[in-house]
Amino acid sequence: MPTPLETWYTEIPPITRIYITGACLTSVAVQLGFIHPLQLWLNYDSIVYGFQASWRRERKREKIWWRLITNFFYFGPLSIDFFFHIFFLQVYLVLARYSRMMEEGFFRNKPADYVWLMLFSSMILIICAVLVPVAYLPFLGSALAFTMVYIWARRNPYTRLNFLGLVVFTAPHLPYVLLCFSLLLGGHVPVGDMLGILVGHIYYFFEDVWPRDPASHGKKWLATPRIM
Protein backbone atom coordinates (compact mmCIF):
# COMPACT_ATOMS: atom_id res chain seq x y z
CA MET A 1 0.00 0.00 0.00
CA PRO A 2 1.56 3.30 -1.03
CA THR A 3 2.36 5.84 1.64
CA PRO A 4 0.77 9.32 1.57
CA LEU A 5 4.10 10.72 0.41
CA GLU A 6 4.28 8.25 -2.48
CA THR A 7 0.71 9.02 -3.46
CA TRP A 8 1.38 12.75 -3.32
CA TYR A 9 4.53 12.38 -5.43
CA THR A 10 3.00 10.18 -8.13
CA GLU A 11 0.01 12.50 -8.49
CA ILE A 12 2.23 15.45 -9.38
CA PRO A 13 2.14 16.11 -13.16
CA PRO A 14 5.33 15.07 -15.00
CA ILE A 15 7.07 18.38 -15.66
CA THR A 16 6.62 19.63 -12.11
CA ARG A 17 7.66 16.22 -10.78
CA ILE A 18 10.86 16.30 -12.84
CA TYR A 19 11.70 19.75 -11.47
CA ILE A 20 11.07 18.74 -7.85
CA THR A 21 13.08 15.54 -8.29
CA GLY A 22 15.95 17.41 -9.92
CA ALA A 23 16.06 20.00 -7.13
CA CYS A 24 16.05 17.34 -4.41
CA LEU A 25 18.67 15.15 -6.12
CA THR A 26 20.91 18.16 -6.68
CA SER A 27 20.81 19.04 -2.98
CA VAL A 28 21.44 15.39 -2.05
CA ALA A 29 24.46 15.27 -4.36
CA VAL A 30 25.86 18.45 -2.77
CA GLN A 31 25.14 17.16 0.73
CA LEU A 32 26.99 13.89 0.03
CA GLY A 33 29.96 15.71 -1.50
CA PHE A 34 29.58 14.42 -5.06
CA ILE A 35 29.44 17.97 -6.38
CA HIS A 36 30.08 21.43 -4.97
CA PRO A 37 27.73 24.42 -5.29
CA LEU A 38 30.52 26.28 -7.10
CA GLN A 39 30.12 23.76 -9.92
CA LEU A 40 26.47 24.69 -10.29
CA TRP A 41 26.25 28.46 -9.95
CA LEU A 42 25.73 30.84 -12.86
CA ASN A 43 29.25 31.97 -13.70
CA TYR A 44 29.05 33.94 -16.94
CA ASP A 45 32.81 34.25 -17.49
CA SER A 46 33.36 30.53 -17.14
CA ILE A 47 30.51 29.76 -19.50
CA VAL A 48 31.87 32.14 -22.13
CA TYR A 49 35.40 30.81 -21.84
CA GLY A 50 34.11 27.28 -22.14
CA PHE A 51 32.25 28.11 -25.36
CA GLN A 52 35.25 29.96 -26.76
CA ALA A 53 37.57 27.05 -26.02
CA SER A 54 35.24 24.70 -27.88
CA TRP A 55 34.82 27.07 -30.83
CA ARG A 56 38.55 27.77 -31.26
CA ARG A 57 39.47 24.09 -30.84
CA GLU A 58 42.12 24.97 -28.31
CA ARG A 59 43.31 22.43 -25.78
CA LYS A 60 40.43 20.88 -23.93
CA ARG A 61 39.12 22.88 -20.99
CA GLU A 62 36.42 22.15 -18.49
CA LYS A 63 33.00 22.36 -20.13
CA ILE A 64 30.76 24.33 -17.86
CA TRP A 65 27.79 25.08 -20.11
CA TRP A 66 25.66 23.07 -17.69
CA ARG A 67 25.67 26.04 -15.32
CA LEU A 68 22.96 27.55 -17.52
CA ILE A 69 20.72 24.71 -16.30
CA THR A 70 22.02 23.60 -12.92
CA ASN A 71 21.70 27.04 -11.32
CA PHE A 72 17.91 26.58 -11.50
CA PHE A 73 18.00 23.31 -9.56
CA TYR A 74 20.00 24.19 -6.47
CA PHE A 75 17.99 25.68 -3.60
CA GLY A 76 20.54 25.09 -0.87
CA PRO A 77 21.82 22.17 1.21
CA LEU A 78 19.43 19.62 2.65
CA SER A 79 17.95 21.05 5.79
CA ILE A 80 14.63 21.85 7.39
CA ASP A 81 14.87 25.23 5.68
CA PHE A 82 15.34 23.53 2.30
CA PHE A 83 12.20 21.41 2.63
CA PHE A 84 10.38 24.41 4.06
CA HIS A 85 11.17 26.36 0.92
CA ILE A 86 10.44 23.48 -1.43
CA PHE A 87 7.16 22.22 -0.04
CA PHE A 88 5.47 24.66 2.29
CA LEU A 89 5.91 28.40 2.55
CA GLN A 90 7.41 31.19 0.49
CA VAL A 91 7.33 31.28 -3.28
CA TYR A 92 9.31 28.09 -3.67
CA LEU A 93 6.24 26.03 -2.90
CA VAL A 94 5.56 26.65 -6.59
CA LEU A 95 7.58 23.48 -7.13
CA ALA A 96 4.94 21.46 -5.32
CA ARG A 97 1.82 23.60 -5.47
CA TYR A 98 1.64 26.51 -7.90
CA SER A 99 3.58 24.76 -10.65
CA ARG A 100 1.29 21.78 -10.19
CA MET A 101 -1.82 23.95 -10.40
CA MET A 102 -0.45 25.64 -13.52
CA GLU A 103 0.32 22.33 -15.21
CA GLU A 104 -3.00 20.77 -14.24
CA GLY A 105 -5.01 23.88 -15.05
CA PHE A 106 -3.96 26.30 -17.77
CA PHE A 107 -1.50 23.84 -19.32
CA ARG A 108 -3.49 20.62 -19.04
CA ASN A 109 -2.62 18.39 -22.00
CA LYS A 110 -0.21 21.11 -23.18
CA PRO A 111 3.20 19.90 -21.94
CA ALA A 112 5.07 21.63 -24.77
CA ASP A 113 3.51 24.97 -23.85
CA TYR A 114 4.49 24.56 -20.21
CA VAL A 115 8.05 23.56 -21.08
CA TRP A 116 8.24 26.61 -23.35
CA LEU A 117 7.02 28.83 -20.50
CA MET A 118 9.80 27.52 -18.25
CA LEU A 119 12.44 27.79 -20.98
CA PHE A 120 11.43 31.34 -21.91
CA SER A 121 11.35 32.43 -18.27
CA SER A 122 14.74 30.84 -17.63
CA MET A 123 16.31 32.57 -20.62
CA ILE A 124 14.99 36.00 -19.60
CA LEU A 125 16.16 35.47 -16.01
CA ILE A 126 19.66 34.59 -17.21
CA ILE A 127 19.77 37.62 -19.51
CA CYS A 128 18.67 39.92 -16.67
CA ALA A 129 21.20 38.39 -14.28
CA VAL A 130 24.03 38.78 -16.77
CA LEU A 131 23.24 42.25 -18.13
CA VAL A 132 22.02 43.96 -14.93
CA PRO A 133 24.66 43.79 -12.17
CA VAL A 134 22.22 44.58 -9.36
CA ALA A 135 19.99 41.73 -10.55
CA TYR A 136 22.72 39.10 -10.54
CA LEU A 137 22.04 35.92 -8.58
CA PRO A 138 24.25 32.82 -8.62
CA PHE A 139 21.18 30.57 -8.41
CA LEU A 140 17.94 31.49 -10.17
CA GLY A 141 15.63 28.68 -9.05
CA SER A 142 13.75 30.86 -6.57
CA ALA A 143 13.26 33.57 -9.20
CA LEU A 144 11.87 31.00 -11.65
CA ALA A 145 9.53 29.73 -8.94
CA PHE A 146 8.32 33.26 -8.27
CA THR A 147 7.66 33.69 -11.99
CA MET A 148 5.22 30.77 -11.84
CA VAL A 149 3.54 32.24 -8.77
CA TYR A 150 3.06 35.58 -10.53
CA ILE A 151 1.55 34.06 -13.67
CA TRP A 152 -0.79 31.81 -11.68
CA ALA A 153 -1.86 34.76 -9.55
CA ARG A 154 -2.64 37.00 -12.51
CA ARG A 155 -4.66 34.26 -14.19
CA ASN A 156 -6.81 33.77 -11.09
CA PRO A 157 -8.04 37.31 -10.40
CA TYR A 158 -11.07 36.28 -8.30
CA THR A 159 -9.46 33.59 -6.16
CA ARG A 160 -9.33 34.58 -2.49
CA LEU A 161 -6.32 33.51 -0.43
CA ASN A 162 -5.54 33.44 3.27
CA PHE A 163 -1.92 34.07 4.24
CA LEU A 164 -0.91 32.55 7.59
CA GLY A 165 -4.44 33.11 8.82
CA LEU A 166 -3.73 36.82 9.12
CA VAL A 167 -4.40 38.43 5.76
CA VAL A 168 -7.14 37.72 3.21
CA PHE A 169 -6.63 38.98 -0.33
CA THR A 170 -7.27 38.10 -3.96
CA ALA A 171 -4.72 36.07 -5.90
CA PRO A 172 -3.17 38.94 -7.95
CA HIS A 173 -1.82 40.38 -4.69
CA LEU A 174 -0.04 37.13 -3.73
CA PRO A 175 3.36 37.94 -5.28
CA TYR A 176 3.51 41.26 -3.45
CA VAL A 177 2.42 39.74 -0.15
CA LEU A 178 5.19 37.14 -0.47
CA LEU A 179 7.63 39.86 -1.52
CA CYS A 180 6.89 41.86 1.64
CA PHE A 181 7.10 38.70 3.74
CA SER A 182 10.53 37.89 2.29
CA LEU A 183 11.66 41.45 2.99
CA LEU A 184 10.53 41.23 6.61
CA LEU A 185 12.16 37.84 7.18
CA GLY A 186 15.40 38.46 5.32
CA GLY A 187 15.92 42.11 6.13
CA HIS A 188 17.13 42.81 2.61
CA VAL A 189 15.60 43.39 -0.81
CA PRO A 190 14.57 40.00 -2.28
CA VAL A 191 16.11 40.42 -5.71
CA GLY A 192 15.02 36.96 -6.86
CA ASP A 193 11.39 37.69 -6.02
CA MET A 194 11.51 40.98 -7.90
CA LEU A 195 13.10 39.29 -10.91
CA GLY A 196 10.36 36.67 -10.85
CA ILE A 197 7.67 39.35 -10.85
CA LEU A 198 9.34 41.14 -13.77
CA VAL A 199 9.72 38.04 -15.92
CA GLY A 200 6.28 36.77 -14.97
CA HIS A 201 4.74 40.07 -16.04
CA ILE A 202 6.58 39.99 -19.37
CA TYR A 203 5.13 36.56 -20.12
CA TYR A 204 1.67 37.45 -18.84
CA PHE A 205 1.54 40.67 -20.87
CA PHE A 206 2.61 39.19 -24.19
CA GLU A 207 0.64 35.97 -23.74
CA ASP A 208 -2.61 37.20 -22.15
CA VAL A 209 -2.87 40.98 -22.53
CA TRP A 210 -1.22 41.98 -25.80
CA PRO A 211 -3.13 39.50 -28.06
CA ARG A 212 -6.41 41.14 -26.95
CA ASP A 213 -5.21 44.58 -27.97
CA PRO A 214 -6.48 45.62 -31.44
CA ALA A 215 -2.97 46.73 -32.38
CA SER A 216 -1.70 43.17 -32.03
CA HIS A 217 -4.17 41.78 -34.62
CA GLY A 218 -4.49 38.75 -32.34
CA LYS A 219 -0.87 37.73 -32.81
CA LYS A 220 0.86 35.95 -29.93
CA TRP A 221 4.54 36.84 -29.79
CA LEU A 222 5.31 34.11 -27.29
CA ALA A 223 3.58 31.26 -29.08
CA THR A 224 5.27 27.90 -28.47
CA PRO A 225 7.82 27.20 -31.24
CA ARG A 226 6.74 24.49 -33.65
CA ILE A 227 9.90 22.52 -32.94
CA MET A 228 8.50 21.79 -29.50
PDB file of C-alpha atoms in Angstrom:
ATOM      1  CA  MET A   1       0.000   0.000   0.000  1.00  0.00           C
ATOM      2  CA  PRO A   2       1.562   3.302  -1.032  1.00  0.00           C
ATOM      3  CA  THR A   3       2.363   5.838   1.640  1.00  0.00           C
ATOM      4  CA  PRO A   4       0.773   9.321   1.570  1.00  0.00           C
ATOM      5  CA  LEU A   5       4.100  10.716   0.407  1.00  0.00           C
ATOM      6  CA  GLU A   6       4.276   8.246  -2.482  1.00  0.00           C
ATOM      7  CA  THR A   7       0.706   9.019  -3.460  1.00  0.00           C
ATOM      8  CA  TRP A   8       1.375  12.749  -3.321  1.00  0.00           C
ATOM      9  CA  TYR A   9       4.532  12.377  -5.429  1.00  0.00           C
ATOM     10  CA  THR A  10       3.004  10.176  -8.130  1.00  0.00           C
ATOM     11  CA  GLU A  11       0.012  12.502  -8.490  1.00  0.00           C
ATOM     12  CA  ILE A  12       2.230  15.454  -9.384  1.00  0.00           C
ATOM     13  CA  PRO A  13       2.135  16.109 -13.156  1.00  0.00           C
ATOM     14  CA  PRO A  14       5.325  15.072 -15.000  1.00  0.00           C
ATOM     15  CA  ILE A  15       7.070  18.381 -15.664  1.00  0.00           C
ATOM     16  CA  THR A  16       6.622  19.634 -12.112  1.00  0.00           C
ATOM     17  CA  ARG A  17       7.662  16.216 -10.782  1.00  0.00           C
ATOM     18  CA  ILE A  18      10.860  16.296 -12.835  1.00  0.00           C
ATOM     19  CA  TYR A  19      11.697  19.748 -11.473  1.00  0.00           C
ATOM     20  CA  ILE A  20      11.065  18.741  -7.849  1.00  0.00           C
ATOM     21  CA  THR A  21      13.081  15.539  -8.285  1.00  0.00           C
ATOM     22  CA  GLY A  22      15.948  17.411  -9.920  1.00  0.00           C
ATOM     23  CA  ALA A  23      16.057  19.998  -7.127  1.00  0.00           C
ATOM     24  CA  CYS A  24      16.048  17.340  -4.412  1.00  0.00           C
ATOM     25  CA  LEU A  25      18.671  15.154  -6.120  1.00  0.00           C
ATOM     26  CA  THR A  26      20.914  18.163  -6.678  1.00  0.00           C
ATOM     27  CA  SER A  27      20.815  19.038  -2.984  1.00  0.00           C
ATOM     28  CA  VAL A  28      21.438  15.393  -2.049  1.00  0.00           C
ATOM     29  CA  ALA A  29      24.460  15.275  -4.365  1.00  0.00           C
ATOM     30  CA  VAL A  30      25.857  18.452  -2.774  1.00  0.00           C
ATOM     31  CA  GLN A  31      25.137  17.158   0.727  1.00  0.00           C
ATOM     32  CA  LEU A  32      26.994  13.885   0.030  1.00  0.00           C
ATOM     33  CA  GLY A  33      29.959  15.714  -1.499  1.00  0.00           C
ATOM     34  CA  PHE A  34      29.575  14.419  -5.056  1.00  0.00           C
ATOM     35  CA  ILE A  35      29.439  17.969  -6.376  1.00  0.00           C
ATOM     36  CA  HIS A  36      30.082  21.432  -4.975  1.00  0.00           C
ATOM     37  CA  PRO A  37      27.733  24.419  -5.287  1.00  0.00           C
ATOM     38  CA  LEU A  38      30.522  26.281  -7.102  1.00  0.00           C
ATOM     39  CA  GLN A  39      30.124  23.759  -9.925  1.00  0.00           C
ATOM     40  CA  LEU A  40      26.470  24.695 -10.287  1.00  0.00           C
ATOM     41  CA  TRP A  41      26.249  28.461  -9.951  1.00  0.00           C
ATOM     42  CA  LEU A  42      25.730  30.843 -12.859  1.00  0.00           C
ATOM     43  CA  ASN A  43      29.250  31.965 -13.700  1.00  0.00           C
ATOM     44  CA  TYR A  44      29.047  33.942 -16.935  1.00  0.00           C
ATOM     45  CA  ASP A  45      32.806  34.252 -17.494  1.00  0.00           C
ATOM     46  CA  SER A  46      33.357  30.525 -17.143  1.00  0.00           C
ATOM     47  CA  ILE A  47      30.506  29.755 -19.499  1.00  0.00           C
ATOM     48  CA  VAL A  48      31.869  32.144 -22.128  1.00  0.00           C
ATOM     49  CA  TYR A  49      35.403  30.806 -21.841  1.00  0.00           C
ATOM     50  CA  GLY A  50      34.114  27.282 -22.136  1.00  0.00           C
ATOM     51  CA  PHE A  51      32.249  28.106 -25.355  1.00  0.00           C
ATOM     52  CA  GLN A  52      35.245  29.962 -26.758  1.00  0.00           C
ATOM     53  CA  ALA A  53      37.571  27.051 -26.024  1.00  0.00           C
ATOM     54  CA  SER A  54      35.242  24.695 -27.876  1.00  0.00           C
ATOM     55  CA  TRP A  55      34.817  27.071 -30.833  1.00  0.00           C
ATOM     56  CA  ARG A  56      38.552  27.767 -31.260  1.00  0.00           C
ATOM     57  CA  ARG A  57      39.469  24.089 -30.844  1.00  0.00           C
ATOM     58  CA  GLU A  58      42.117  24.972 -28.309  1.00  0.00           C
ATOM     59  CA  ARG A  59      43.309  22.428 -25.778  1.00  0.00           C
ATOM     60  CA  LYS A  60      40.431  20.878 -23.931  1.00  0.00           C
ATOM     61  CA  ARG A  61      39.117  22.883 -20.991  1.00  0.00           C
ATOM     62  CA  GLU A  62      36.422  22.146 -18.488  1.00  0.00           C
ATOM     63  CA  LYS A  63      33.002  22.363 -20.128  1.00  0.00           C
ATOM     64  CA  ILE A  64      30.756  24.328 -17.856  1.00  0.00           C
ATOM     65  CA  TRP A  65      27.793  25.077 -20.110  1.00  0.00           C
ATOM     66  CA  TRP A  66      25.656  23.067 -17.693  1.00  0.00           C
ATOM     67  CA  ARG A  67      25.665  26.040 -15.325  1.00  0.00           C
ATOM     68  CA  LEU A  68      22.961  27.553 -17.520  1.00  0.00           C
ATOM     69  CA  ILE A  69      20.721  24.707 -16.303  1.00  0.00           C
ATOM     70  CA  THR A  70      22.021  23.603 -12.917  1.00  0.00           C
ATOM     71  CA  ASN A  71      21.703  27.041 -11.316  1.00  0.00           C
ATOM     72  CA  PHE A  72      17.914  26.579 -11.497  1.00  0.00           C
ATOM     73  CA  PHE A  73      17.998  23.307  -9.560  1.00  0.00           C
ATOM     74  CA  TYR A  74      19.999  24.193  -6.474  1.00  0.00           C
ATOM     75  CA  PHE A  75      17.991  25.679  -3.603  1.00  0.00           C
ATOM     76  CA  GLY A  76      20.536  25.091  -0.865  1.00  0.00           C
ATOM     77  CA  PRO A  77      21.820  22.171   1.208  1.00  0.00           C
ATOM     78  CA  LEU A  78      19.425  19.619   2.652  1.00  0.00           C
ATOM     79  CA  SER A  79      17.948  21.052   5.794  1.00  0.00           C
ATOM     80  CA  ILE A  80      14.630  21.845   7.387  1.00  0.00           C
ATOM     81  CA  ASP A  81      14.868  25.227   5.681  1.00  0.00           C
ATOM     82  CA  PHE A  82      15.344  23.526   2.295  1.00  0.00           C
ATOM     83  CA  PHE A  83      12.198  21.412   2.631  1.00  0.00           C
ATOM     84  CA  PHE A  84      10.380  24.412   4.065  1.00  0.00           C
ATOM     85  CA  HIS A  85      11.166  26.357   0.924  1.00  0.00           C
ATOM     86  CA  ILE A  86      10.442  23.476  -1.428  1.00  0.00           C
ATOM     87  CA  PHE A  87       7.162  22.217  -0.037  1.00  0.00           C
ATOM     88  CA  PHE A  88       5.466  24.659   2.294  1.00  0.00           C
ATOM     89  CA  LEU A  89       5.914  28.403   2.547  1.00  0.00           C
ATOM     90  CA  GLN A  90       7.406  31.188   0.488  1.00  0.00           C
ATOM     91  CA  VAL A  91       7.330  31.284  -3.284  1.00  0.00           C
ATOM     92  CA  TYR A  92       9.313  28.094  -3.667  1.00  0.00           C
ATOM     93  CA  LEU A  93       6.239  26.029  -2.904  1.00  0.00           C
ATOM     94  CA  VAL A  94       5.556  26.647  -6.592  1.00  0.00           C
ATOM     95  CA  LEU A  95       7.577  23.481  -7.134  1.00  0.00           C
ATOM     96  CA  ALA A  96       4.943  21.461  -5.319  1.00  0.00           C
ATOM     97  CA  ARG A  97       1.820  23.596  -5.473  1.00  0.00           C
ATOM     98  CA  TYR A  98       1.638  26.509  -7.901  1.00  0.00           C
ATOM     99  CA  SER A  99       3.576  24.757 -10.648  1.00  0.00           C
ATOM    100  CA  ARG A 100       1.287  21.778 -10.193  1.00  0.00           C
ATOM    101  CA  MET A 101      -1.823  23.949 -10.400  1.00  0.00           C
ATOM    102  CA  MET A 102      -0.454  25.638 -13.522  1.00  0.00           C
ATOM    103  CA  GLU A 103       0.318  22.326 -15.207  1.00  0.00           C
ATOM    104  CA  GLU A 104      -3.003  20.766 -14.243  1.00  0.00           C
ATOM    105  CA  GLY A 105      -5.013  23.880 -15.055  1.00  0.00           C
ATOM    106  CA  PHE A 106      -3.957  26.298 -17.771  1.00  0.00           C
ATOM    107  CA  PHE A 107      -1.500  23.840 -19.321  1.00  0.00           C
ATOM    108  CA  ARG A 108      -3.493  20.620 -19.036  1.00  0.00           C
ATOM    109  CA  ASN A 109      -2.625  18.392 -22.005  1.00  0.00           C
ATOM    110  CA  LYS A 110      -0.207  21.111 -23.177  1.00  0.00           C
ATOM    111  CA  PRO A 111       3.197  19.901 -21.943  1.00  0.00           C
ATOM    112  CA  ALA A 112       5.073  21.626 -24.766  1.00  0.00           C
ATOM    113  CA  ASP A 113       3.507  24.973 -23.850  1.00  0.00           C
ATOM    114  CA  TYR A 114       4.489  24.564 -20.214  1.00  0.00           C
ATOM    115  CA  VAL A 115       8.047  23.557 -21.082  1.00  0.00           C
ATOM    116  CA  TRP A 116       8.236  26.609 -23.347  1.00  0.00           C
ATOM    117  CA  LEU A 117       7.023  28.833 -20.504  1.00  0.00           C
ATOM    118  CA  MET A 118       9.801  27.520 -18.246  1.00  0.00           C
ATOM    119  CA  LEU A 119      12.445  27.791 -20.982  1.00  0.00           C
ATOM    120  CA  PHE A 120      11.429  31.339 -21.912  1.00  0.00           C
ATOM    121  CA  SER A 121      11.355  32.430 -18.267  1.00  0.00           C
ATOM    122  CA  SER A 122      14.744  30.837 -17.629  1.00  0.00           C
ATOM    123  CA  MET A 123      16.307  32.573 -20.622  1.00  0.00           C
ATOM    124  CA  ILE A 124      14.990  35.996 -19.605  1.00  0.00           C
ATOM    125  CA  LEU A 125      16.156  35.475 -16.013  1.00  0.00           C
ATOM    126  CA  ILE A 126      19.659  34.590 -17.208  1.00  0.00           C
ATOM    127  CA  ILE A 127      19.767  37.619 -19.508  1.00  0.00           C
ATOM    128  CA  CYS A 128      18.674  39.917 -16.669  1.00  0.00           C
ATOM    129  CA  ALA A 129      21.201  38.390 -14.276  1.00  0.00           C
ATOM    130  CA  VAL A 130      24.034  38.783 -16.771  1.00  0.00           C
ATOM    131  CA  LEU A 131      23.243  42.249 -18.125  1.00  0.00           C
ATOM    132  CA  VAL A 132      22.016  43.960 -14.934  1.00  0.00           C
ATOM    133  CA  PRO A 133      24.658  43.790 -12.174  1.00  0.00           C
ATOM    134  CA  VAL A 134      22.222  44.583  -9.360  1.00  0.00           C
ATOM    135  CA  ALA A 135      19.992  41.730 -10.551  1.00  0.00           C
ATOM    136  CA  TYR A 136      22.723  39.097 -10.539  1.00  0.00           C
ATOM    137  CA  LEU A 137      22.037  35.919  -8.575  1.00  0.00           C
ATOM    138  CA  PRO A 138      24.246  32.823  -8.616  1.00  0.00           C
ATOM    139  CA  PHE A 139      21.177  30.574  -8.408  1.00  0.00           C
ATOM    140  CA  LEU A 140      17.944  31.489 -10.168  1.00  0.00           C
ATOM    141  CA  GLY A 141      15.629  28.683  -9.051  1.00  0.00           C
ATOM    142  CA  SER A 142      13.754  30.855  -6.573  1.00  0.00           C
ATOM    143  CA  ALA A 143      13.260  33.568  -9.203  1.00  0.00           C
ATOM    144  CA  LEU A 144      11.867  31.001 -11.650  1.00  0.00           C
ATOM    145  CA  ALA A 145       9.533  29.729  -8.940  1.00  0.00           C
ATOM    146  CA  PHE A 146       8.317  33.263  -8.270  1.00  0.00           C
ATOM    147  CA  THR A 147       7.659  33.694 -11.989  1.00  0.00           C
ATOM    148  CA  MET A 148       5.224  30.771 -11.843  1.00  0.00           C
ATOM    149  CA  VAL A 149       3.539  32.242  -8.767  1.00  0.00           C
ATOM    150  CA  TYR A 150       3.056  35.580 -10.534  1.00  0.00           C
ATOM    151  CA  ILE A 151       1.553  34.058 -13.671  1.00  0.00           C
ATOM    152  CA  TRP A 152      -0.787  31.812 -11.680  1.00  0.00           C
ATOM    153  CA  ALA A 153      -1.863  34.762  -9.546  1.00  0.00           C
ATOM    154  CA  ARG A 154      -2.635  37.004 -12.512  1.00  0.00           C
ATOM    155  CA  ARG A 155      -4.663  34.260 -14.190  1.00  0.00           C
ATOM    156  CA  ASN A 156      -6.814  33.766 -11.091  1.00  0.00           C
ATOM    157  CA  PRO A 157      -8.039  37.313 -10.401  1.00  0.00           C
ATOM    158  CA  TYR A 158     -11.067  36.284  -8.301  1.00  0.00           C
ATOM    159  CA  THR A 159      -9.464  33.593  -6.157  1.00  0.00           C
ATOM    160  CA  ARG A 160      -9.326  34.581  -2.488  1.00  0.00           C
ATOM    161  CA  LEU A 161      -6.324  33.513  -0.425  1.00  0.00           C
ATOM    162  CA  ASN A 162      -5.536  33.443   3.267  1.00  0.00           C
ATOM    163  CA  PHE A 163      -1.917  34.075   4.242  1.00  0.00           C
ATOM    164  CA  LEU A 164      -0.907  32.547   7.592  1.00  0.00           C
ATOM    165  CA  GLY A 165      -4.442  33.108   8.817  1.00  0.00           C
ATOM    166  CA  LEU A 166      -3.735  36.822   9.123  1.00  0.00           C
ATOM    167  CA  VAL A 167      -4.400  38.431   5.763  1.00  0.00           C
ATOM    168  CA  VAL A 168      -7.137  37.724   3.205  1.00  0.00           C
ATOM    169  CA  PHE A 169      -6.632  38.980  -0.333  1.00  0.00           C
ATOM    170  CA  THR A 170      -7.268  38.099  -3.958  1.00  0.00           C
ATOM    171  CA  ALA A 171      -4.723  36.069  -5.897  1.00  0.00           C
ATOM    172  CA  PRO A 172      -3.173  38.937  -7.947  1.00  0.00           C
ATOM    173  CA  HIS A 173      -1.820  40.384  -4.690  1.00  0.00           C
ATOM    174  CA  LEU A 174      -0.044  37.134  -3.728  1.00  0.00           C
ATOM    175  CA  PRO A 175       3.359  37.940  -5.280  1.00  0.00           C
ATOM    176  CA  TYR A 176       3.514  41.261  -3.453  1.00  0.00           C
ATOM    177  CA  VAL A 177       2.422  39.737  -0.148  1.00  0.00           C
ATOM    178  CA  LEU A 178       5.192  37.142  -0.465  1.00  0.00           C
ATOM    179  CA  LEU A 179       7.628  39.864  -1.518  1.00  0.00           C
ATOM    180  CA  CYS A 180       6.890  41.865   1.641  1.00  0.00           C
ATOM    181  CA  PHE A 181       7.099  38.704   3.744  1.00  0.00           C
ATOM    182  CA  SER A 182      10.532  37.887   2.294  1.00  0.00           C
ATOM    183  CA  LEU A 183      11.656  41.447   2.987  1.00  0.00           C
ATOM    184  CA  LEU A 184      10.535  41.232   6.612  1.00  0.00           C
ATOM    185  CA  LEU A 185      12.160  37.837   7.177  1.00  0.00           C
ATOM    186  CA  GLY A 186      15.399  38.463   5.317  1.00  0.00           C
ATOM    187  CA  GLY A 187      15.918  42.110   6.130  1.00  0.00           C
ATOM    188  CA  HIS A 188      17.131  42.815   2.605  1.00  0.00           C
ATOM    189  CA  VAL A 189      15.600  43.387  -0.807  1.00  0.00           C
ATOM    190  CA  PRO A 190      14.570  40.001  -2.277  1.00  0.00           C
ATOM    191  CA  VAL A 191      16.115  40.416  -5.710  1.00  0.00           C
ATOM    192  CA  GLY A 192      15.020  36.959  -6.855  1.00  0.00           C
ATOM    193  CA  ASP A 193      11.390  37.687  -6.015  1.00  0.00           C
ATOM    194  CA  MET A 194      11.511  40.978  -7.902  1.00  0.00           C
ATOM    195  CA  LEU A 195      13.096  39.290 -10.914  1.00  0.00           C
ATOM    196  CA  GLY A 196      10.355  36.667 -10.847  1.00  0.00           C
ATOM    197  CA  ILE A 197       7.667  39.345 -10.849  1.00  0.00           C
ATOM    198  CA  LEU A 198       9.343  41.144 -13.766  1.00  0.00           C
ATOM    199  CA  VAL A 199       9.723  38.039 -15.923  1.00  0.00           C
ATOM    200  CA  GLY A 200       6.275  36.767 -14.974  1.00  0.00           C
ATOM    201  CA  HIS A 201       4.738  40.066 -16.037  1.00  0.00           C
ATOM    202  CA  ILE A 202       6.577  39.986 -19.366  1.00  0.00           C
ATOM    203  CA  TYR A 203       5.134  36.560 -20.117  1.00  0.00           C
ATOM    204  CA  TYR A 204       1.668  37.449 -18.841  1.00  0.00           C
ATOM    205  CA  PHE A 205       1.543  40.671 -20.865  1.00  0.00           C
ATOM    206  CA  PHE A 206       2.613  39.187 -24.194  1.00  0.00           C
ATOM    207  CA  GLU A 207       0.644  35.967 -23.742  1.00  0.00           C
ATOM    208  CA  ASP A 208      -2.609  37.198 -22.154  1.00  0.00           C
ATOM    209  CA  VAL A 209      -2.874  40.975 -22.528  1.00  0.00           C
ATOM    210  CA  TRP A 210      -1.220  41.979 -25.796  1.00  0.00           C
ATOM    211  CA  PRO A 211      -3.131  39.502 -28.062  1.00  0.00           C
ATOM    212  CA  ARG A 212      -6.413  41.138 -26.951  1.00  0.00           C
ATOM    213  CA  ASP A 213      -5.212  44.585 -27.967  1.00  0.00           C
ATOM    214  CA  PRO A 214      -6.482  45.623 -31.436  1.00  0.00           C
ATOM    215  CA  ALA A 215      -2.975  46.734 -32.384  1.00  0.00           C
ATOM    216  CA  SER A 216      -1.702  43.170 -32.028  1.00  0.00           C
ATOM    217  CA  HIS A 217      -4.172  41.778 -34.617  1.00  0.00           C
ATOM    218  CA  GLY A 218      -4.490  38.748 -32.345  1.00  0.00           C
ATOM    219  CA  LYS A 219      -0.866  37.726 -32.808  1.00  0.00           C
ATOM    220  CA  LYS A 220       0.863  35.950 -29.932  1.00  0.00           C
ATOM    221  CA  TRP A 221       4.535  36.837 -29.794  1.00  0.00           C
ATOM    222  CA  LEU A 222       5.307  34.112 -27.289  1.00  0.00           C
ATOM    223  CA  ALA A 223       3.584  31.260 -29.083  1.00  0.00           C
ATOM    224  CA  THR A 224       5.267  27.904 -28.473  1.00  0.00           C
ATOM    225  CA  PRO A 225       7.817  27.203 -31.243  1.00  0.00           C
ATOM    226  CA  ARG A 226       6.735  24.491 -33.651  1.00  0.00           C
ATOM    227  CA  ILE A 227       9.898  22.522 -32.945  1.00  0.00           C
ATOM    228  CA  MET A 228       8.500  21.790 -29.497  1.00  0.00           C
TER     229      MET A 228
END
